[in-house]
Short mmCIF file of C-alpha atoms in Angstrom, two decimals:
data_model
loop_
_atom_site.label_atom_id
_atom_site.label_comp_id
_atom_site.label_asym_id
_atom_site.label_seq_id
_atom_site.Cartn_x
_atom_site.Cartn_y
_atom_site.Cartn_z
CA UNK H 1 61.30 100.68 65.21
CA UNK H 2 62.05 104.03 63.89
CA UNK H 3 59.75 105.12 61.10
CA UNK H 4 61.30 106.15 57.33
CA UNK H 5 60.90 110.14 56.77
CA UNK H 6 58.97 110.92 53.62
CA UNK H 7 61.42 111.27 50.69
CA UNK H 8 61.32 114.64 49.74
CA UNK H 9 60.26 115.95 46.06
CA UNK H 10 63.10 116.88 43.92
CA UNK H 11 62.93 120.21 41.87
CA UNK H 12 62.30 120.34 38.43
CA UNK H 13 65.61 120.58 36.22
CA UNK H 14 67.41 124.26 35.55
CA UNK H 15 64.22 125.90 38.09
CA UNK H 16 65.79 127.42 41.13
CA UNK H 17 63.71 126.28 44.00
CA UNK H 18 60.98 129.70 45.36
CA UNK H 19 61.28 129.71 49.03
CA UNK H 20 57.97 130.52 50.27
CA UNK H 21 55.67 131.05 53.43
CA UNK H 22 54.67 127.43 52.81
CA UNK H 23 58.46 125.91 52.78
CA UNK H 24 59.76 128.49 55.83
CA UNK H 25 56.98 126.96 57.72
CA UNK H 26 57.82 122.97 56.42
CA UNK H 27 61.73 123.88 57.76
CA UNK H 28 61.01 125.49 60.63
CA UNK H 29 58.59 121.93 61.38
CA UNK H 30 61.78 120.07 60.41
CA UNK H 31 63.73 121.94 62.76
CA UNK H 32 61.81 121.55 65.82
CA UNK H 33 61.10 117.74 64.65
CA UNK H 34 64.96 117.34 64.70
CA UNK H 35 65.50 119.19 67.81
CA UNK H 36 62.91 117.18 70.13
CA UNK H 37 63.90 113.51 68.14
CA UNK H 38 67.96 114.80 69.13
CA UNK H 39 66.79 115.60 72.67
CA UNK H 40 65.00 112.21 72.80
CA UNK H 41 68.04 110.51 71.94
CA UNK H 42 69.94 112.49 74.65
CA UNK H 43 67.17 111.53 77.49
CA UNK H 44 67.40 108.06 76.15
CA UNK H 45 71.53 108.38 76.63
CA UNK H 46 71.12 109.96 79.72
CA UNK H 47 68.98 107.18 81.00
CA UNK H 48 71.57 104.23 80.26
CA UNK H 49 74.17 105.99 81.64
CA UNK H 50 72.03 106.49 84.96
CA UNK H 51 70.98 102.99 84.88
CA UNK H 52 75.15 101.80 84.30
CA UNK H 53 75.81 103.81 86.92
CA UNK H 54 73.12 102.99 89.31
CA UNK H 55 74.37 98.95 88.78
CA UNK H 56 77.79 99.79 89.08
CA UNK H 57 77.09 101.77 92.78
CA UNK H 58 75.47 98.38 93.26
CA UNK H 59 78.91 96.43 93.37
CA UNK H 60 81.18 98.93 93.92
CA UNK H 61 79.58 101.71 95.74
CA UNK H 62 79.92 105.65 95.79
CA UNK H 63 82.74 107.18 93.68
CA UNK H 64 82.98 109.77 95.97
CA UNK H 65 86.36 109.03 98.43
CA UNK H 66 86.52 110.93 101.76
CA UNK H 67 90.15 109.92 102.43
CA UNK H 68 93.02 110.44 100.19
CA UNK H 69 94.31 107.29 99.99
CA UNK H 70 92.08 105.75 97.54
CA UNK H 71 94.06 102.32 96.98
CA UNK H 72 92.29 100.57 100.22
CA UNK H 73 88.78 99.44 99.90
CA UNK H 74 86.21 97.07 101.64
CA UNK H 75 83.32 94.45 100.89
CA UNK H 76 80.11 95.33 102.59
CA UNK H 77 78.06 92.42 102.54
CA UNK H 78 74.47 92.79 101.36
CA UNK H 79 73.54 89.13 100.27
CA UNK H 80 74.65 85.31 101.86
CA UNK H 81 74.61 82.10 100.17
CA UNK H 82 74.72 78.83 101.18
CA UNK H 83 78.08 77.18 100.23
CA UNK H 84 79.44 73.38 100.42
CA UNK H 85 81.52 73.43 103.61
CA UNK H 86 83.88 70.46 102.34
CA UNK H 87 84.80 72.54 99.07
CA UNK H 88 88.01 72.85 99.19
CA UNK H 89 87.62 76.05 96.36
CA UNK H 90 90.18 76.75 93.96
CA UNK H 91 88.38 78.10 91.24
CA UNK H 92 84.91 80.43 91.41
CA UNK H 93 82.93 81.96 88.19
CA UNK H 94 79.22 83.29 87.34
CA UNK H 95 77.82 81.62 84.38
CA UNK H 96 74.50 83.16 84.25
CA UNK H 97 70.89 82.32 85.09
CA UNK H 98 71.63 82.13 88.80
CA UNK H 99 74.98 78.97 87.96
CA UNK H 100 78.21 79.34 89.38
CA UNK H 101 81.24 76.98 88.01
CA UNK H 102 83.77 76.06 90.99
CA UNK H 103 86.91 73.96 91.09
CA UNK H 104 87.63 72.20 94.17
CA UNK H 105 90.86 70.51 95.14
CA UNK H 106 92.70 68.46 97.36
CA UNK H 107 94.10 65.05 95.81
CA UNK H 108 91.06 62.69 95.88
CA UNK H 109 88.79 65.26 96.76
CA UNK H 110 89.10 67.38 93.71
CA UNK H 111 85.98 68.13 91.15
CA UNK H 112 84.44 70.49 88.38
CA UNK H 113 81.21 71.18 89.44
CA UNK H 114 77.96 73.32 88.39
CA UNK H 115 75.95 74.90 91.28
CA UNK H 116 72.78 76.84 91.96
CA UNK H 117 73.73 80.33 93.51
CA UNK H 118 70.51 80.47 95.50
CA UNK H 119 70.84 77.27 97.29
CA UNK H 120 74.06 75.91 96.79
CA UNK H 121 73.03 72.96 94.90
CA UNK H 122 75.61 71.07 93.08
CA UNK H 123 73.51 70.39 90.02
CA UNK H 124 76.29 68.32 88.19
CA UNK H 125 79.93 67.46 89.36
CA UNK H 126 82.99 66.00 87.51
CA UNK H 127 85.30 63.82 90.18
CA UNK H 128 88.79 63.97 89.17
CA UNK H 129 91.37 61.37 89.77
CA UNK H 130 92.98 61.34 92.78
CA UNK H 131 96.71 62.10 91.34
CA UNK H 132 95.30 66.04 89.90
CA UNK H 133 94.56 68.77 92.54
CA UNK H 134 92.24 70.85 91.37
CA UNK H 135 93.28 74.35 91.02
CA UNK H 136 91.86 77.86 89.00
CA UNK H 137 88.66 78.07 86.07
CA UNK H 138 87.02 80.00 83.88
CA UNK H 139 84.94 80.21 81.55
CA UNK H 140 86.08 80.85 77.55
CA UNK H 141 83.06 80.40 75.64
CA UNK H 142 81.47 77.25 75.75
CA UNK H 143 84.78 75.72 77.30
CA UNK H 144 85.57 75.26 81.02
CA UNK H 145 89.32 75.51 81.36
CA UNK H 146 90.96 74.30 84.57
CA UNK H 147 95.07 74.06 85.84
CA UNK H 148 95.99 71.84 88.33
CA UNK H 149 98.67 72.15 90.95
CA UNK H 150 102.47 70.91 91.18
CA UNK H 151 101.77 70.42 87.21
CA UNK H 152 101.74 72.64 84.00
CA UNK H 153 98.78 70.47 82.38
CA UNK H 154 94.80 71.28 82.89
CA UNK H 155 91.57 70.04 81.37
CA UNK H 156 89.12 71.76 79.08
CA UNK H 157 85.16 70.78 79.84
CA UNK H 158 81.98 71.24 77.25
CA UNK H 159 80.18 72.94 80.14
CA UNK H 160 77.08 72.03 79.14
CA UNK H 161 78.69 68.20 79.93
CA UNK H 162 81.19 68.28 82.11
CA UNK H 163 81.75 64.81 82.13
CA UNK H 164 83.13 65.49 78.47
CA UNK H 165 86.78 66.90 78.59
CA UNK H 166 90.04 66.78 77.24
CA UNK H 167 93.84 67.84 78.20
CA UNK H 168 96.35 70.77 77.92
CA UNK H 169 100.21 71.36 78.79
CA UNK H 170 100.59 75.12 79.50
CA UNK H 171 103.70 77.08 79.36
CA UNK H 172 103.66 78.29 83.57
CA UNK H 173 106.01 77.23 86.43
CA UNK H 174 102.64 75.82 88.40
CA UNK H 175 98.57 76.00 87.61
CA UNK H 176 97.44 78.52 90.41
CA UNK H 177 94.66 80.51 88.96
CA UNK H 178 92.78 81.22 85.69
CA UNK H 179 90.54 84.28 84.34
CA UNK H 180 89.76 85.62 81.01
CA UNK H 181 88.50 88.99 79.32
CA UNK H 182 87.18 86.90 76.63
CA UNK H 183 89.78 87.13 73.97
CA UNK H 184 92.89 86.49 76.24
CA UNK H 185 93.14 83.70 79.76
CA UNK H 186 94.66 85.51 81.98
CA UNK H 187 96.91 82.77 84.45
CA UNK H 188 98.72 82.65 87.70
CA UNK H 189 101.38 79.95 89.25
CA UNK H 190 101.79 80.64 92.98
CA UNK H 191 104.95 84.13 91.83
CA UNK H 192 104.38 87.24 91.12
CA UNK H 193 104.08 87.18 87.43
CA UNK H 194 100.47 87.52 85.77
CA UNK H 195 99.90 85.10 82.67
CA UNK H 196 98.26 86.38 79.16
CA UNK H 197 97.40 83.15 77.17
CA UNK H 198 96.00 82.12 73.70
CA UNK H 199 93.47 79.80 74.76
CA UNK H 200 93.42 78.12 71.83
CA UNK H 201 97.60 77.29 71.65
CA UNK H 202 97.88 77.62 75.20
CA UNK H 203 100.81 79.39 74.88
CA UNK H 204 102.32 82.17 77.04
CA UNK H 205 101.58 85.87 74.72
CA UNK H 206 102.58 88.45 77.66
CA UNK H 207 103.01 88.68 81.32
CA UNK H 208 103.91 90.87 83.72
CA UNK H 209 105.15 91.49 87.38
CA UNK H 210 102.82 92.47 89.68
CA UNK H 211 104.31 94.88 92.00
CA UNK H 212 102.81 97.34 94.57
CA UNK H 213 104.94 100.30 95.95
CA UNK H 214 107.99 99.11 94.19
CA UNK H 215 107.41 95.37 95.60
CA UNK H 216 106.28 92.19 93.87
CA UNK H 217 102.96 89.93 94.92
CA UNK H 218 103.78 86.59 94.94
CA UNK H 219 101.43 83.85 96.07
CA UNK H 220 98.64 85.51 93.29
CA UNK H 221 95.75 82.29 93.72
CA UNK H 222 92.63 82.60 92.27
CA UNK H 223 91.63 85.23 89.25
CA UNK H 224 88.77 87.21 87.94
CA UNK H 225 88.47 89.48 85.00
CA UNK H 226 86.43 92.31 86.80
CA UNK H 227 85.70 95.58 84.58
CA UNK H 228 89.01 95.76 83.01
CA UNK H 229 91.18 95.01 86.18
CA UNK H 230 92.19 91.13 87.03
CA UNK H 231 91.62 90.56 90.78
CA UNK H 232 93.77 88.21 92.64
CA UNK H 233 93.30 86.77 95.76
CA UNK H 234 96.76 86.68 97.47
CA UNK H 235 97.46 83.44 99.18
CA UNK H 236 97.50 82.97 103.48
CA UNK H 237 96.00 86.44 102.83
CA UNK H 238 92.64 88.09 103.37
CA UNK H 239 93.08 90.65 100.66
CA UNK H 240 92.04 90.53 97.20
CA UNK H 241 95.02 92.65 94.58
CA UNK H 242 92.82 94.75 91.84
CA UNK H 243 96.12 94.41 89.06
CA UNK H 244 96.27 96.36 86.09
CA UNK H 245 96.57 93.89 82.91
CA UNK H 246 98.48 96.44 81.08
CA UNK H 247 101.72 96.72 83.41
CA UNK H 248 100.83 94.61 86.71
CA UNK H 249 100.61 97.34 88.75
CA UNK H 250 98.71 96.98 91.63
CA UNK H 251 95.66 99.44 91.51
CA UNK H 252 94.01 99.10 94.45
CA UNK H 253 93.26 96.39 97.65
CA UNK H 254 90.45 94.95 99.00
CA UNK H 255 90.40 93.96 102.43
CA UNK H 256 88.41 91.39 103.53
CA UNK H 257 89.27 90.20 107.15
CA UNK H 258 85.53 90.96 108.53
CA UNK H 259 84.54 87.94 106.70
CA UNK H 260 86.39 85.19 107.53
CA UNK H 261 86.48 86.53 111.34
CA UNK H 262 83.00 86.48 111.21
CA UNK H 263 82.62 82.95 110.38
CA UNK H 264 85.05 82.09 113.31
CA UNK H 265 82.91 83.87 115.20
CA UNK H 266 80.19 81.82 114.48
CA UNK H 267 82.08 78.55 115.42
CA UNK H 268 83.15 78.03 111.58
CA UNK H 269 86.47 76.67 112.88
CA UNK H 270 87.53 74.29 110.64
CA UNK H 271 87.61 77.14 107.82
CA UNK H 272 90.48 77.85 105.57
CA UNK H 273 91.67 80.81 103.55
CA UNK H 274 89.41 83.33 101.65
CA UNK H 275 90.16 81.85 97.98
CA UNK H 276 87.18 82.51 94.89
CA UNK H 277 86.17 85.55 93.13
CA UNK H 278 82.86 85.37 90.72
CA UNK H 279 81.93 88.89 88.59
CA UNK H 280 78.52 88.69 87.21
CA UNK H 281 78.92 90.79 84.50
CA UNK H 282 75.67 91.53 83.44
CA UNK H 283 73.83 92.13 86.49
CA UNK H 284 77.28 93.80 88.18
CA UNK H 285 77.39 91.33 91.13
CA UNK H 286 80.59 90.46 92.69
CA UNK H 287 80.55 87.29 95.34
CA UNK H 288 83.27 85.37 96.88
CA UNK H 289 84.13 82.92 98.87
CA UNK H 290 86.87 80.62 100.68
CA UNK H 291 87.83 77.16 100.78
CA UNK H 292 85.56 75.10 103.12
CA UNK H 293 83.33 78.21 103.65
CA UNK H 294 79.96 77.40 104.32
CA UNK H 295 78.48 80.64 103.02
CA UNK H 296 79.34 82.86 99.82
CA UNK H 297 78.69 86.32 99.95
CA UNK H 298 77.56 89.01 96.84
CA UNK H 299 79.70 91.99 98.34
CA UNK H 300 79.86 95.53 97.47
CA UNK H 301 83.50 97.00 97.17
CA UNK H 302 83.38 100.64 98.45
CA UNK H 303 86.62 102.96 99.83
CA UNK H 304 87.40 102.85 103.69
CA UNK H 305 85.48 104.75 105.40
CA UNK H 306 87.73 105.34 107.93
CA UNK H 307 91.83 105.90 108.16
CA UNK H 308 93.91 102.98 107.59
CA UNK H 309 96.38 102.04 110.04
CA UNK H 310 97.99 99.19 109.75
CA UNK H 311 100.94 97.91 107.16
CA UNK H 312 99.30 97.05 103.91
CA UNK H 313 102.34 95.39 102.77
CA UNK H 314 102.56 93.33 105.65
CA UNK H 315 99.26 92.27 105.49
CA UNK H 316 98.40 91.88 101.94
CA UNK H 317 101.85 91.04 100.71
CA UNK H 318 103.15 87.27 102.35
CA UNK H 319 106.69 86.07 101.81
CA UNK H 320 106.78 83.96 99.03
CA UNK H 321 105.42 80.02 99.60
CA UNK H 322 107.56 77.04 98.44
CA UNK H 323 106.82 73.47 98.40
#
């Protein structure tokens, strides 16, 4: 707690204040009390900004970029999870104190569920009914909300029950994915177009296009709100679209083949797409994920450290699914 200064006499009325040997000295003190408690507050500045820094290099590397193009980026893997190998994911978030919240779907496979990062426990689960396929959540508050495919309805759960829930109708084509910045839910239907929602009306406020080089994104799956960007994971894709909320411009890829090949590798073989993005916020921790992945992986997003290529577009951006 910072201390109270002394309060300071007051001159007598109508007497000019004498300024002796006495009060040079006292100011002088004052100064060089000032100067060390302003420098104190600068080394104390300096140090959270350090410490920011040093957790943001943690999940997202060096700023530093030895090639100039700076839109293509990678996940270097520096921690493995275990991860239910029949969740089908749709949905992915960090609570906190070592929970993640997932969706699952699949008709009569489809669940809410609360899980242990460190194991992979499911600690609680909420089985939905067969005719709802699970689809995107997050995590508004104290209120899990979830969309659900082929429909424009979705639950809210008390997540500290999830057993306890009730319905929503929402204003987009399909229920893809869901993220949120806190204030706003940020939604996505299987297009191109990025969703801002009142979570409390449910009702469509903005959205945008998302468009790289002059050419939409469709198939934009599951969402997360990461450090003012909403990532995406594209659809049939292994890249992850790091979208600009304010316009929908595509800011950046993340390219995440290495994973999913390295599963195969491993005789994984029954594994489906990379879907499921969870930001840990306070401990800057980014993990993902796929749907009947049997691992999850805390990754850290850095540049390419070597020349590019291939055809972004025709790897990142998939003609358009319809069912």
């Amino acid at each position: 707690m910072r201390r109270k200064s002394n309060k300071k006499s007051m001159p007598r009325p109508q007497q000019k204040p004498t300024k002796t040997a006495s009060s040079s000295s006292y100011f002088k003190l004052n100064h060089r009390k000032t100067s060390l408690t302003v420098s104190a507050i600068l080394a104390v500045c300096l140090i959270a900004l350090l410490s920011i820094s040093s957790s943001r290099e943690r999940a997202f590397g060096a700023s530093n970029h030895p090639f100039p193009d700076q839109l293509l980026y990678t996940g270097e893997v520096i921690n493995e999870f275990p991860h239910d190998p029949d969740a089908f994911t749709q949905g992915l978030l960090y609570a906190e104190n070592n929970t993640l919240f997932e969706s699952t779907g699949l008709n009569g496979r489809s669940s809410v569920r609360r899980v242990t990062l460190s194991t992979g426990e499911v600690e609680a689960i909420h089985v939905m009914q067969y005719s709802d396929f699970g689809e995107g959540l997050t995590l508004h508050g104290d209120r899990l909300y979830q969309v659900t495919w082929q429909h424009n309805t979705g639950y809210i759960y008390d997540r500290h029950n999830i057993s306890k829930f009730e319905g929503f109708t929402h204003e987009m084509h399909d229920g893809w994915g869901l993220a949120t910045d806190g204030e706003v839910l940020y939604g996505s239907d299987g297009s191109s177009t990025l969703y801002q929602i009142d979570p409390y009306s449910m009702k469509v406020i903005k959205k945008h296009t998302v468009v790289y080089q002059g050419r939409e994104v469709p198939n934009l799956n599951e969402l997360e709100f990461v450090n003012g960007e909403v990532w995406a994971n594209v659809w049939m894709t292994d890249c992850i679209a790091r979208i600009s909320p304010k316009d929908g411009m595509v800011q950046g890829w993340i390219l995440l083949p290495n994973l999913r090949e390295g599963l195969l590798a491993s005789g994984y073989t029954r594994i489906d797409v990379l879907n499921g993005i969870a930001w840990d916020k306070d401990g800057s921790r980014i993990f993902v994920t796929g749907k009947l992945w049997p691992k999850l992986y805390e990754i850290k997003v850095q540049p390419l450290k070597t020349p590019f290529n291939g055809d972004i577009k025709k790897m990142c951006i998939p003609p358009i699914a319809h069912f």
